[in-house]
PDB file of C-alpha atoms in Angstrom:
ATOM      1  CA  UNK Q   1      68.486  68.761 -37.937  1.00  0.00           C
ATOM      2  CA  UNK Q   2      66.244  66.725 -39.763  1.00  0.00           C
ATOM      3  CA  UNK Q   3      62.152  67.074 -39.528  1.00  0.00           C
ATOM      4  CA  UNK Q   4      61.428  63.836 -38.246  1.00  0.00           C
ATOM      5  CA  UNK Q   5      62.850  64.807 -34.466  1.00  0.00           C
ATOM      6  CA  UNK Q   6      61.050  67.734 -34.884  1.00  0.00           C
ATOM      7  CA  UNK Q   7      57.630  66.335 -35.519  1.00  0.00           C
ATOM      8  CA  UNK Q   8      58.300  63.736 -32.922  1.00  0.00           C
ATOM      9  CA  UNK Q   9      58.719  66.394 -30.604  1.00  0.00           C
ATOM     10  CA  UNK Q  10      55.257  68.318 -31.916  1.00  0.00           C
ATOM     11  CA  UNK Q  11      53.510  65.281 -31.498  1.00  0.00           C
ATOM     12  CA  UNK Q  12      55.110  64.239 -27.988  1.00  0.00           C
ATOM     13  CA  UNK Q  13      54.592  68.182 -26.684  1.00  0.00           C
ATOM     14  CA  UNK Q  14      50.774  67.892 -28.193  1.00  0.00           C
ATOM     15  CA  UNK Q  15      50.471  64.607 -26.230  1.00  0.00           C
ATOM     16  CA  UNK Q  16      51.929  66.039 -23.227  1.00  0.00           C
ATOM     17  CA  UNK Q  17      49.985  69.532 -23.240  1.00  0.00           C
ATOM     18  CA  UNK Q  18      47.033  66.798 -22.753  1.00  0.00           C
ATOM     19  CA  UNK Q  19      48.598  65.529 -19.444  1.00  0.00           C
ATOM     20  CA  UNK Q  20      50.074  62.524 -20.699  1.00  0.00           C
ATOM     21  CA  UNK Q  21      53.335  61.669 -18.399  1.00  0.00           C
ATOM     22  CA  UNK Q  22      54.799  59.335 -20.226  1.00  0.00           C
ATOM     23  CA  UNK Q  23      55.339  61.781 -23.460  1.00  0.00           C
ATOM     24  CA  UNK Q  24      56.897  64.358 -20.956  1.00  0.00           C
ATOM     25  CA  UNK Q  25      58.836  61.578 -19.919  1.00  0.00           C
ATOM     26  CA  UNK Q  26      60.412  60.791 -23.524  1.00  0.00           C
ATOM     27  CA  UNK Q  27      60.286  64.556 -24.265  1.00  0.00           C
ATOM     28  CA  UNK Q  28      62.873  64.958 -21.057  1.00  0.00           C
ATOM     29  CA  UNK Q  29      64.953  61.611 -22.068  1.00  0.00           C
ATOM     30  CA  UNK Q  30      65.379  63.690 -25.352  1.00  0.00           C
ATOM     31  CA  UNK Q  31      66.489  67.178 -24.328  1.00  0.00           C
ATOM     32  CA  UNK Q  32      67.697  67.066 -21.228  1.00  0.00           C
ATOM     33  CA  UNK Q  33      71.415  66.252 -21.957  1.00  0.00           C
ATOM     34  CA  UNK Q  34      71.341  69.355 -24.609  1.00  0.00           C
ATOM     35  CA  UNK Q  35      69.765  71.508 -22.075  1.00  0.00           C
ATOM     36  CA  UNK Q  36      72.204  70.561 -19.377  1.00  0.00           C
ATOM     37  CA  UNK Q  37      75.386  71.564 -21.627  1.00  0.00           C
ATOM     38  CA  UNK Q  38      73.788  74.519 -22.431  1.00  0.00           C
ATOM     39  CA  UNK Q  39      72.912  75.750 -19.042  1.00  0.00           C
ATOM     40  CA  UNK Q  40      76.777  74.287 -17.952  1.00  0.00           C
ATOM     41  CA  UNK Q  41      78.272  76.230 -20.384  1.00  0.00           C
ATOM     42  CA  UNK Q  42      75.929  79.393 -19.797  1.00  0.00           C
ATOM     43  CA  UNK Q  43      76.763  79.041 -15.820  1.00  0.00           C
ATOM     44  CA  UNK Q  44      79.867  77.848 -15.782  1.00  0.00           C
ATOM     45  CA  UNK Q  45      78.973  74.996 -12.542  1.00  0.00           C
ATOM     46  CA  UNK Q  46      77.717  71.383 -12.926  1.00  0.00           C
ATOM     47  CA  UNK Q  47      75.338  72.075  -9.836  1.00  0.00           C
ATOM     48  CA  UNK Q  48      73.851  74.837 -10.648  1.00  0.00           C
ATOM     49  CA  UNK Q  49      73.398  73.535 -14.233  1.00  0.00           C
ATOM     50  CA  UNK Q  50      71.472  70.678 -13.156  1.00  0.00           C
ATOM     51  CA  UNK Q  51      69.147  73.136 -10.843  1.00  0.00           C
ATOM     52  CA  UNK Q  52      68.472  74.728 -14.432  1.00  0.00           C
ATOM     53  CA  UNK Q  53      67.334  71.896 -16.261  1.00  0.00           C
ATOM     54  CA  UNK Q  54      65.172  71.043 -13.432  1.00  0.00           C
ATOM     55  CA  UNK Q  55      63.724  74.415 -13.506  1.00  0.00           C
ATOM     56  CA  UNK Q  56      62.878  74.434 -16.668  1.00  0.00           C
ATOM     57  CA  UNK Q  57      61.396  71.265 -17.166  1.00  0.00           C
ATOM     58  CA  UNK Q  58      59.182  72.108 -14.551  1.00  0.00           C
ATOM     59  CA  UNK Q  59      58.339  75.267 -16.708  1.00  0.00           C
ATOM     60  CA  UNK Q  60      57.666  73.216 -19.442  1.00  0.00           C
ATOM     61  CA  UNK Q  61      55.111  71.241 -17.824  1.00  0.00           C
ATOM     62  CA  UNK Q  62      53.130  74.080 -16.896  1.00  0.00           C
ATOM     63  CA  UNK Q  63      53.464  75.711 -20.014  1.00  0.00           C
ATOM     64  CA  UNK Q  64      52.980  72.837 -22.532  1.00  0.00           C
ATOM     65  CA  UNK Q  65      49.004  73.909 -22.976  1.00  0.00           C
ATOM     66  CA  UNK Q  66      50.013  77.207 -24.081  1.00  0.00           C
ATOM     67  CA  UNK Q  67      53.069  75.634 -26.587  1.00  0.00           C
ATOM     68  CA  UNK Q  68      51.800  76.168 -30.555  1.00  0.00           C
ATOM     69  CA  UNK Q  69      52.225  73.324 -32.306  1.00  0.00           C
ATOM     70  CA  UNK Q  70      52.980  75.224 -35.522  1.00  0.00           C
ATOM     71  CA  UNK Q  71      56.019  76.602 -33.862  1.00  0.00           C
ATOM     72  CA  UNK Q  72      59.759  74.490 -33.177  1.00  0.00           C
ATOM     73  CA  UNK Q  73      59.404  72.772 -29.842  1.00  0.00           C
ATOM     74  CA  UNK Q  74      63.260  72.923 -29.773  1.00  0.00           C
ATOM     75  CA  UNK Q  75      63.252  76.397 -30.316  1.00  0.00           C
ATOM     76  CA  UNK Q  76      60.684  77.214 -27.607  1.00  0.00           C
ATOM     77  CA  UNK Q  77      62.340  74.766 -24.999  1.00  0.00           C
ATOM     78  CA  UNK Q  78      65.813  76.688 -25.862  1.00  0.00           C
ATOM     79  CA  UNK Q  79      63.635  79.963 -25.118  1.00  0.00           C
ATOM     80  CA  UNK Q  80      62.480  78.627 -21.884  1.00  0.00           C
ATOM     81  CA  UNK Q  81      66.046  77.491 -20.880  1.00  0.00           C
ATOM     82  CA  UNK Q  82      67.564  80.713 -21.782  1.00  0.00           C
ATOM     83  CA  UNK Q  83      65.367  82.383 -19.672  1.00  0.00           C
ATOM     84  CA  UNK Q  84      66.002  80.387 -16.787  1.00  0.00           C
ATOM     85  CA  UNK Q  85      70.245  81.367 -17.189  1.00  0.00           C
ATOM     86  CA  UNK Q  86      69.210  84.470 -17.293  1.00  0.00           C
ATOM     87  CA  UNK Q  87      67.491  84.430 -14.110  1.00  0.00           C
ATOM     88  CA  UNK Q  88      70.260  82.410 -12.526  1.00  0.00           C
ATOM     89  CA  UNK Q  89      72.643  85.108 -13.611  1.00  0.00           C
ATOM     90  CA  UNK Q  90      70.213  87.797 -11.927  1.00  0.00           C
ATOM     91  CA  UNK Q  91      69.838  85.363  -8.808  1.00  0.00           C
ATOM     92  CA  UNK Q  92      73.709  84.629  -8.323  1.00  0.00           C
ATOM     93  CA  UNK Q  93      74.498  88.613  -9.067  1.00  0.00           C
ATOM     94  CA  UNK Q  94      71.901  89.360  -5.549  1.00  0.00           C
ATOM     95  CA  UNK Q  95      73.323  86.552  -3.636  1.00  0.00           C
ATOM     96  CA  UNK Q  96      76.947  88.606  -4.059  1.00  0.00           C
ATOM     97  CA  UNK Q  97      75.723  91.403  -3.631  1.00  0.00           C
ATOM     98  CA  UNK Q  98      74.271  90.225  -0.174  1.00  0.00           C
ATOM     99  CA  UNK Q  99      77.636  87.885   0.889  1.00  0.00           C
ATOM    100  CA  UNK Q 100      79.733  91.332  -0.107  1.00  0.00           C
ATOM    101  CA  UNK Q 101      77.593  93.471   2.006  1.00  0.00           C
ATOM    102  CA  UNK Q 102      78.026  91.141   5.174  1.00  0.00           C
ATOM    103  CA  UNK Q 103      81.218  90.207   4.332  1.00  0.00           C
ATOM    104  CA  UNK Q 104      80.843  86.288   4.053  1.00  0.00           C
ATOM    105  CA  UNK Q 105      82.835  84.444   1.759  1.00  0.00           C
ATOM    106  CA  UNK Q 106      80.612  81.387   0.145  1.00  0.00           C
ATOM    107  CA  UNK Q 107      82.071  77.726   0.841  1.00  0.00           C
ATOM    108  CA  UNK Q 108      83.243  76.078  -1.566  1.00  0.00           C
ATOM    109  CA  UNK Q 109      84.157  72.665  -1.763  1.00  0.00           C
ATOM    110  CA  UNK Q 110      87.421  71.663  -4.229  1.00  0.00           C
ATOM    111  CA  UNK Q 111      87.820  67.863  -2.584  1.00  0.00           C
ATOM    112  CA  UNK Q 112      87.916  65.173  -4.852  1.00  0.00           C
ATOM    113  CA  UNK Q 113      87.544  61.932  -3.767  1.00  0.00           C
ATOM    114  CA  UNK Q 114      89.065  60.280  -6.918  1.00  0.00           C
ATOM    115  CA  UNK Q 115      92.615  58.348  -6.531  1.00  0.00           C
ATOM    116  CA  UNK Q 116      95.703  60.435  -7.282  1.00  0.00           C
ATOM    117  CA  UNK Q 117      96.485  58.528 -10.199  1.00  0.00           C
ATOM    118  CA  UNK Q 118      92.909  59.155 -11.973  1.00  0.00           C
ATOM    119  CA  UNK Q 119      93.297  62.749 -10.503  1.00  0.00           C
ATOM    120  CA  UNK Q 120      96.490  63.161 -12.170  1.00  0.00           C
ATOM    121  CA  UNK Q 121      95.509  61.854 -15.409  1.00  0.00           C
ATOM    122  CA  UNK Q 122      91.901  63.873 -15.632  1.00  0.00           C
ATOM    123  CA  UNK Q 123      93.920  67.071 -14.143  1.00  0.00           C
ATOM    124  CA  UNK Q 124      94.895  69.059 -17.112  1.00  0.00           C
ATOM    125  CA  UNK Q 125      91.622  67.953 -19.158  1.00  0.00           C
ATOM    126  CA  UNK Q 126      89.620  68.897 -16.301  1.00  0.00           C
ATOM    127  CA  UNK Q 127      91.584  72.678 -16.098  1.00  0.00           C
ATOM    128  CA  UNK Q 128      90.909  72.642 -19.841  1.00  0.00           C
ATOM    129  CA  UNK Q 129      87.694  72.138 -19.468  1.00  0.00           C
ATOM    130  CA  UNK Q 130      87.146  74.950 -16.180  1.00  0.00           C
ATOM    131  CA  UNK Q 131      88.789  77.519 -17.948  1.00  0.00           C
ATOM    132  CA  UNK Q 132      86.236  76.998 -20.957  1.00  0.00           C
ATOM    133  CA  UNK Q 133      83.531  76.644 -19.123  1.00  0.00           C
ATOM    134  CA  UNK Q 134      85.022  80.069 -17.349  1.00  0.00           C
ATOM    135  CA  UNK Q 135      85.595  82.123 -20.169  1.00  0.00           C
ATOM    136  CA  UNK Q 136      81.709  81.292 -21.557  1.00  0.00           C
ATOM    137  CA  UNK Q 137      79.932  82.537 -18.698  1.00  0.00           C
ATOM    138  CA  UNK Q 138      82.020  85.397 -18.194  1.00  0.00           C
ATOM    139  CA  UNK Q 139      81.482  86.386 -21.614  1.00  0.00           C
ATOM    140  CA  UNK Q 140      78.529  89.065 -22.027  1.00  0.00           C
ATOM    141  CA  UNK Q 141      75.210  88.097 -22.647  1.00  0.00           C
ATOM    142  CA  UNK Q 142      74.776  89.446 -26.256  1.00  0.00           C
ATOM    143  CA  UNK Q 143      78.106  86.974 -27.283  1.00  0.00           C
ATOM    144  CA  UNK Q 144      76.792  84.107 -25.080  1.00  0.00           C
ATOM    145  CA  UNK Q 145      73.868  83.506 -25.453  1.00  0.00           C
ATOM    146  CA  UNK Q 146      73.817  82.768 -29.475  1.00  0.00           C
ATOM    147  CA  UNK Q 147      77.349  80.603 -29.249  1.00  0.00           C
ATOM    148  CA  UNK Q 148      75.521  78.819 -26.709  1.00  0.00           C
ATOM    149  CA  UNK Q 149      72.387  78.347 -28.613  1.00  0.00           C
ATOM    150  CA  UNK Q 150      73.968  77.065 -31.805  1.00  0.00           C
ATOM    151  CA  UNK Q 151      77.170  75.202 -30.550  1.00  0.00           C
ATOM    152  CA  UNK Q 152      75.498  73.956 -27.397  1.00  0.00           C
ATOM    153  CA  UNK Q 153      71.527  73.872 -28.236  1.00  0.00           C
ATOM    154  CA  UNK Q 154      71.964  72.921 -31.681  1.00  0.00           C
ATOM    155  CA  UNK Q 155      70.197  75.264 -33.211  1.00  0.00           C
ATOM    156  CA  UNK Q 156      70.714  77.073 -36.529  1.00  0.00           C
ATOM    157  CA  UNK Q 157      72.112  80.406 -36.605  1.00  0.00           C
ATOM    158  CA  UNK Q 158      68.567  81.698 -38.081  1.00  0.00           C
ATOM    159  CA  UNK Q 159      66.700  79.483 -34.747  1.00  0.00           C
ATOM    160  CA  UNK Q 160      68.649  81.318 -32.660  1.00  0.00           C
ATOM    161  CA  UNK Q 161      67.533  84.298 -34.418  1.00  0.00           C
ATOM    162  CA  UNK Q 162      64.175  83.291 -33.550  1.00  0.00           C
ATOM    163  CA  UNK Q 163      64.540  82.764 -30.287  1.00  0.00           C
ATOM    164  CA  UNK Q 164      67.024  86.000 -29.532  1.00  0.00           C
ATOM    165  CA  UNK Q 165      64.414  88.128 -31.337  1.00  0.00           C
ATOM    166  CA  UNK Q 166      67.050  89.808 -33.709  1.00  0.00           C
ATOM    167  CA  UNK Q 167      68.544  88.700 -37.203  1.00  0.00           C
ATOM    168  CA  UNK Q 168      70.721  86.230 -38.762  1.00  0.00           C
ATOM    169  CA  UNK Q 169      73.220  88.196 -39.961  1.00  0.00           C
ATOM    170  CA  UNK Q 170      73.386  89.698 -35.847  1.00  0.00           C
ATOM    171  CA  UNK Q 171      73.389  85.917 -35.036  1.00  0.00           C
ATOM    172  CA  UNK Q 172      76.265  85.945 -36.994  1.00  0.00           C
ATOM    173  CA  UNK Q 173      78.263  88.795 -35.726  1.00  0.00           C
ATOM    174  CA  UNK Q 174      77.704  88.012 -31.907  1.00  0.00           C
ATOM    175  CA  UNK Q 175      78.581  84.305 -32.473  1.00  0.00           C
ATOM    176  CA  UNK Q 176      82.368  85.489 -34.596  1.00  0.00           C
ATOM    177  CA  UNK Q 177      82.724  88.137 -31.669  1.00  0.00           C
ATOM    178  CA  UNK Q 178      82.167  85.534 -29.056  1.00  0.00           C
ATOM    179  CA  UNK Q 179      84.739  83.352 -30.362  1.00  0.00           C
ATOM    180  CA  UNK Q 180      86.905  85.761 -30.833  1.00  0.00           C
ATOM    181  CA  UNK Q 181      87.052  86.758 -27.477  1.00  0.00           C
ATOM    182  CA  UNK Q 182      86.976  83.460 -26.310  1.00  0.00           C
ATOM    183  CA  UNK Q 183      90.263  83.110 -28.272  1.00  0.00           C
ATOM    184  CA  UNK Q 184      91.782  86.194 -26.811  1.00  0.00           C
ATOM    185  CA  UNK Q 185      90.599  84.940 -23.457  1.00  0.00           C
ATOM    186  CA  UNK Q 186      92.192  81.278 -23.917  1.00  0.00           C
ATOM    187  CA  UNK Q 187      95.276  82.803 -25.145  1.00  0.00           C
ATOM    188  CA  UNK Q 188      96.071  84.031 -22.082  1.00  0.00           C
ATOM    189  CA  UNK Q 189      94.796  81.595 -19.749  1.00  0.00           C
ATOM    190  CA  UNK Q 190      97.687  79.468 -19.447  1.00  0.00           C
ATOM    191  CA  UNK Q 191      99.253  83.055 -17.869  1.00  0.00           C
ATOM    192  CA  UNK Q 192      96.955  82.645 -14.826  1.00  0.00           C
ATOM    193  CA  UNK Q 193      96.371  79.904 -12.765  1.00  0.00           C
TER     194      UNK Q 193
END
């Protein structure tokens, strides 16, 4: 990443900490496609993904007064997104807990409303593309949440570092085991259906 996107976003964030609308605006228009795949892949669901990004944009409104401009804007947007997975993950693990305990199954809609023939031809991509999305957010939390902030967020393995409070070289580690696993995990996914 180059420091001219960086400095853009310093001076937009400044601009915006000092309630101007329209440099939130651009700020959004920059990050929110990176934020979305990285709350996708963290979640696993294109809904609930886009309930994320909302969230934390909101966050980062109310927060931008308090955001140092010597620090990486991307990095503490990442930080704020992260944070909001992670209390998806906690929200979504209560709302089981509750539909287990009175024994209601959620609804879930599989309809598409495409044609066959642009249903046939997106079907294997789009099972390609579940099962991915799948195997991330059922991988732990140590493993996802760096392969998610460098591959996804596009940060560097020592951002990440940053913003996961630990090291490079664990950066590292976590990102080889997540792969890994998602390998094993891939592997035998064409086995289930």
């Amino acid at each position: 990443m180059t420091t001219e996107p960086t400095e853009e976003d310093r001076r937009l964030a400044i601009a915006a900490g000092a309630g101007d609308r329209r440099a939130f605006e651009q700020l959004v228009g920059r990050h929110k496609g990176a934020l979305y795949r990285l709350a996708r892949r963290y979640v696993g669901d294109a809904d609930e993904a886009y309930d994320i990004v909302q969230e934390t944009f909101v966050s980062v409104w109310l927060a931008l007064r308090q955001f140092d401009p010597r620090q990486s804007f991307i990095g503490w947007l990442r930080t704020i997104a992260l944070n909001k997975c992670r209390d998806h993950g906690r929200r979504r693990a209560v709302r089981r807990r509750v539909l287990r305990f009175f024994a209601l199954e959620p609804v879930v809609s599989t309809q598409s409303f495409t044609s066959d023939s642009e249903r046939e031809r997106d079907e294997e991509s789009q099972r390609r593309s579940q099962r991915l999305d799948q195997a991330v957010a059922e991988l732990p939390r140590l493993y996802k949440e760096p392969l998610l902030l460098t591959t996804v967020g596009g940060l560097t393995q020592q951002e990440a570092a940053r913003v996961l409070r630990t090291t490079t070289k664990a950066v590292e580690m976590r990102i080889r085991r997540a792969r890994n696993r998602l390998i094993e995990t891939l592997g035998n996914g064409s086995e289930t259906k």
